[in-house]
């Protein structure tokens, strides 16, 4: 079946602009995660959705970052007033959320470059 | 919160040799430890995982061992092949309702033909 997909694959923007990054999880996966991966580093957690609600947003770095998942499937990560330090690969993952432990499947990521 | 350290950061081996990557974690309540392989510009892909109720798991040329007392776990790749070259990340998941993975900083494995 289809895996996690993310659009766009690359996004170049100017400092101060607003961007939206989209994630389509695997069909039937109720849990959705956003991570950010800087060059040479492991992914860092941003936010986790269970269904439509954000169950844990403790990883969002500041209030310029916001994410939604209005129908419990597709999610959008929104970044306001982008800064050069926001440049990274933004990864989305999804899981079945069955039980306390389940496998997270990652999308290919969106490479965000803030000039 | 959880902290995961991974070593080495780079590893070069000759084709056919074994490779071992080690990780330590800080939260003794963590109960799930996946390993992901990431090729350049590609998505992280799960290659093997282990839960805290087992000490070792094998899948063909790949094995993972877990020492809960020492809070460390390791990835073992035997009979390495050039296509094993990639960055490998370990991760830990805390017990309870938290579901975010904490990742190590990655190991760049190069298998020399």
Coordinates of C-alpha atoms in Angstrom, one line a residue:
Chain A
X1 CA 0.0 0.0 0.0
X2 CA 0.9 3.7 -0.2
X3 CA 3.3 5.0 2.4
X4 CA 3.4 8.3 4.1
X5 CA 3.6 11.1 1.6
X6 CA 4.7 14.7 2.1
X7 CA 4.4 17.8 -0.1
X8 CA 6.2 19.8 -1.2
X9 CA 9.5 17.8 -1.3
X10 CA 11.4 21.1 -1.3
X11 CA 10.4 24.6 -0.2
X12 CA 12.5 27.7 -0.5
X13 CA 11.2 30.8 1.2
X14 CA 12.4 34.2 2.4
X15 CA 12.9 35.2 6.0
X16 CA 9.6 36.4 7.5
X17 CA 7.3 34.5 5.1
X18 CA 4.6 32.0 6.1
X19 CA 4.9 28.3 4.9
X20 CA 2.6 25.3 5.1
X21 CA 3.9 21.7 4.9
X22 CA 1.5 18.9 4.2
X23 CA 1.5 15.2 5.4
X24 CA -0.7 12.4 4.1
X25 CA -0.4 9.4 6.6
X26 CA -0.9 5.8 5.8
X27 CA -4.6 5.0 5.5
X28 CA -6.0 3.8 8.8
X29 CA -3.2 5.2 10.9
X30 CA -4.7 7.2 13.7
X31 CA -1.5 8.6 15.1
X32 CA 0.6 11.2 13.2
X33 CA 3.9 12.8 14.2
X34 CA 6.0 15.7 13.0
X35 CA 9.7 15.7 13.5
X36 CA 12.4 18.1 12.4
X37 CA 15.8 16.9 11.2
X38 CA 18.8 19.2 11.0
X39 CA 21.8 18.3 8.9
X40 CA 23.8 15.6 10.5
X41 CA 21.4 15.0 13.3
X42 CA 18.6 12.6 14.3
X43 CA 15.0 13.6 13.9
X44 CA 13.7 15.8 16.8
X45 CA 10.0 15.5 17.9
X46 CA 7.7 18.4 17.3
X47 CA 4.1 17.3 17.8
X48 CA 1.9 14.2 18.0
X49 CA -1.7 13.8 17.0
X50 CA -4.1 11.1 18.0
X51 CA -7.0 11.5 15.7
X52 CA -7.9 15.1 15.3
X53 CA -6.4 16.4 18.5
X54 CA -2.8 17.3 19.4
X55 CA -2.0 14.9 22.1
X56 CA 1.5 16.3 22.7
X57 CA 2.9 19.5 21.3
X58 CA 5.8 19.8 23.7
X59 CA 8.4 19.7 20.9
X60 CA 7.2 22.8 19.1
X61 CA 10.0 25.3 19.5
X62 CA 7.8 28.5 19.8
X63 CA 4.5 29.9 18.9
X64 CA 5.5 30.5 15.3
X65 CA 4.9 26.8 14.8
X66 CA 1.4 25.3 14.6
X67 CA -0.1 22.1 13.2
X68 CA -3.6 20.9 12.5
X69 CA -5.3 17.7 11.5
X70 CA -8.9 18.7 11.1
X71 CA -10.3 15.4 9.9
X72 CA -8.0 13.0 11.6
X73 CA -6.1 12.2 8.4
X74 CA -4.0 14.8 6.5
X75 CA -2.0 17.2 8.7
X76 CA -0.5 20.6 7.9
X77 CA 2.5 22.1 9.7
X78 CA 2.4 25.8 9.6
X79 CA 5.3 28.1 10.3
X80 CA 4.8 31.9 10.6
X81 CA 7.5 34.6 10.2
X82 CA 10.1 32.0 9.1
X83 CA 13.7 32.5 10.3
X84 CA 16.9 31.1 8.8
X85 CA 17.2 28.8 11.8
X86 CA 14.0 27.0 10.7
X87 CA 15.8 25.5 7.7
X88 CA 15.7 21.8 8.1
X89 CA 14.0 18.7 6.8
X90 CA 10.5 18.3 8.3
X91 CA 9.6 14.7 8.6
X92 CA 6.1 13.3 9.2
X93 CA 5.4 9.8 10.5
X94 CA 2.3 7.8 11.2
X95 CA 1.4 4.7 13.2
X96 CA -1.6 2.5 14.0
X97 CA -1.4 3.6 17.7
X98 CA -2.5 0.1 18.7
X99 CA -1.4 -0.6 22.2
X100 CA 1.4 1.2 24.0
X101 CA 4.1 0.5 21.4
X102 CA 3.8 0.6 17.6
X103 CA 6.0 1.2 14.6
X104 CA 6.3 4.7 13.2
X105 CA 6.6 4.9 9.4
X106 CA 8.2 8.0 8.0
X107 CA 7.5 10.1 5.0
X108 CA 10.3 11.4 2.7
X109 CA 10.3 14.8 4.3
X110 CA 10.0 18.4 3.2
X111 CA 13.3 20.2 2.9
X112 CA 12.7 23.8 4.0
X113 CA 15.2 26.4 3.2
X114 CA 14.8 29.9 4.6
X115 CA 16.9 32.5 2.8
Chain B
X1 CA 13.2 13.7 29.4
X2 CA 14.9 10.9 27.5
X3 CA 18.4 11.3 26.2
X4 CA 19.9 8.9 23.7
X5 CA 23.6 8.8 22.8
X6 CA 25.0 6.9 19.8
X7 CA 28.5 5.8 18.9
X8 CA 30.4 5.9 16.8
X9 CA 29.4 8.8 14.6
X10 CA 31.2 7.3 11.6
X11 CA 32.2 3.7 10.9
X12 CA 34.0 2.2 7.9
X13 CA 34.2 -1.6 7.4
X14 CA 35.4 -3.9 4.7
X15 CA 32.7 -5.7 2.7
X16 CA 31.9 -9.0 4.5
X17 CA 33.0 -7.8 7.9
X18 CA 30.7 -7.1 10.8
X19 CA 29.5 -3.6 12.0
X20 CA 28.4 -2.7 15.5
X21 CA 26.7 0.5 16.6
X22 CA 25.9 1.2 20.2
X23 CA 23.4 3.4 22.0
X24 CA 22.7 4.4 25.6
X25 CA 19.5 5.8 27.0
X26 CA 18.8 7.7 30.2
X27 CA 15.1 6.9 31.0
X28 CA 14.9 3.5 32.6
X29 CA 11.1 3.5 31.8
X30 CA 11.7 3.4 28.1
X31 CA 10.4 0.2 26.6
X32 CA 10.8 0.3 22.9
X33 CA 13.9 0.7 20.8
X34 CA 13.8 0.9 17.0
X35 CA 16.6 1.2 14.6
X36 CA 16.2 3.2 11.4
X37 CA 18.3 3.3 8.2
X38 CA 18.4 6.5 6.2
X39 CA 20.0 6.7 2.8
X40 CA 21.0 10.2 1.5
X41 CA 18.0 12.3 0.8
X42 CA 15.6 9.5 1.7
X43 CA 13.1 8.7 4.5
X44 CA 14.2 6.9 7.6
X45 CA 13.2 3.2 7.3
X46 CA 12.7 0.9 10.2
X47 CA 15.1 -2.1 9.9
X48 CA 14.6 -3.8 13.3
X49 CA 13.2 -3.0 16.7
X50 CA 13.2 -4.5 20.2
X51 CA 10.9 -4.3 23.2
X52 CA 12.1 -4.2 26.7
X53 CA 10.9 -7.7 27.6
X54 CA 13.4 -9.4 25.3
X55 CA 17.2 -9.2 25.3
X56 CA 18.0 -10.0 21.6
X57 CA 16.3 -10.1 18.3
X58 CA 17.6 -11.2 14.9
X59 CA 16.5 -10.8 11.3
X60 CA 18.8 -12.4 8.8
X61 CA 22.0 -10.4 8.9
X62 CA 20.8 -7.8 11.4
X63 CA 20.5 -8.3 15.2
X64 CA 19.8 -6.0 18.1
X65 CA 20.7 -6.6 21.7
X66 CA 19.3 -4.8 24.8
X67 CA 20.8 -4.6 28.2
X68 CA 18.1 -2.9 30.5
X69 CA 20.3 -2.9 33.5
X70 CA 23.1 -0.9 31.8
X71 CA 20.5 1.0 29.7
X72 CA 22.2 0.3 26.4
X73 CA 21.3 -1.4 23.1
X74 CA 23.3 -2.3 20.1
X75 CA 22.8 -3.0 16.4
X76 CA 24.9 -5.8 14.8
X77 CA 25.2 -6.2 11.0
X78 CA 27.0 -9.3 9.8
X79 CA 28.4 -10.0 6.3
X80 CA 28.1 -6.3 5.4
X81 CA 27.4 -5.4 1.8
X82 CA 28.0 -2.0 0.0
X83 CA 24.2 -1.5 0.0
X84 CA 24.3 -1.4 3.8
X85 CA 26.1 2.0 3.5
X86 CA 23.8 4.6 5.0
X87 CA 23.2 6.6 8.2
X88 CA 21.7 4.5 11.0
X89 CA 19.7 6.0 13.9
X90 CA 18.8 4.4 17.1
X91 CA 15.8 5.6 19.1
X92 CA 14.0 5.1 22.4
X93 CA 10.3 5.4 23.3
X94 CA 9.3 6.1 26.9
X95 CA 6.7 4.1 28.6
X96 CA 3.2 5.5 29.3
X97 CA 1.2 7.9 27.1
X98 CA 4.2 9.7 25.5
X99 CA 4.7 8.5 22.0
X100 CA 7.5 10.6 20.7
X101 CA 10.7 8.8 19.7
X102 CA 14.0 10.3 21.0
X103 CA 16.7 9.6 18.4
X104 CA 20.5 9.3 18.6
X105 CA 22.6 11.5 16.5
X106 CA 23.3 8.8 13.9
X107 CA 26.1 6.7 12.6
X108 CA 27.4 7.0 9.0
X109 CA 28.3 3.5 8.0
X110 CA 30.4 3.0 4.9
X111 CA 31.0 -0.5 3.6
X112 CA 34.1 -0.6 1.4
X113 CA 34.1 -3.0 -1.5

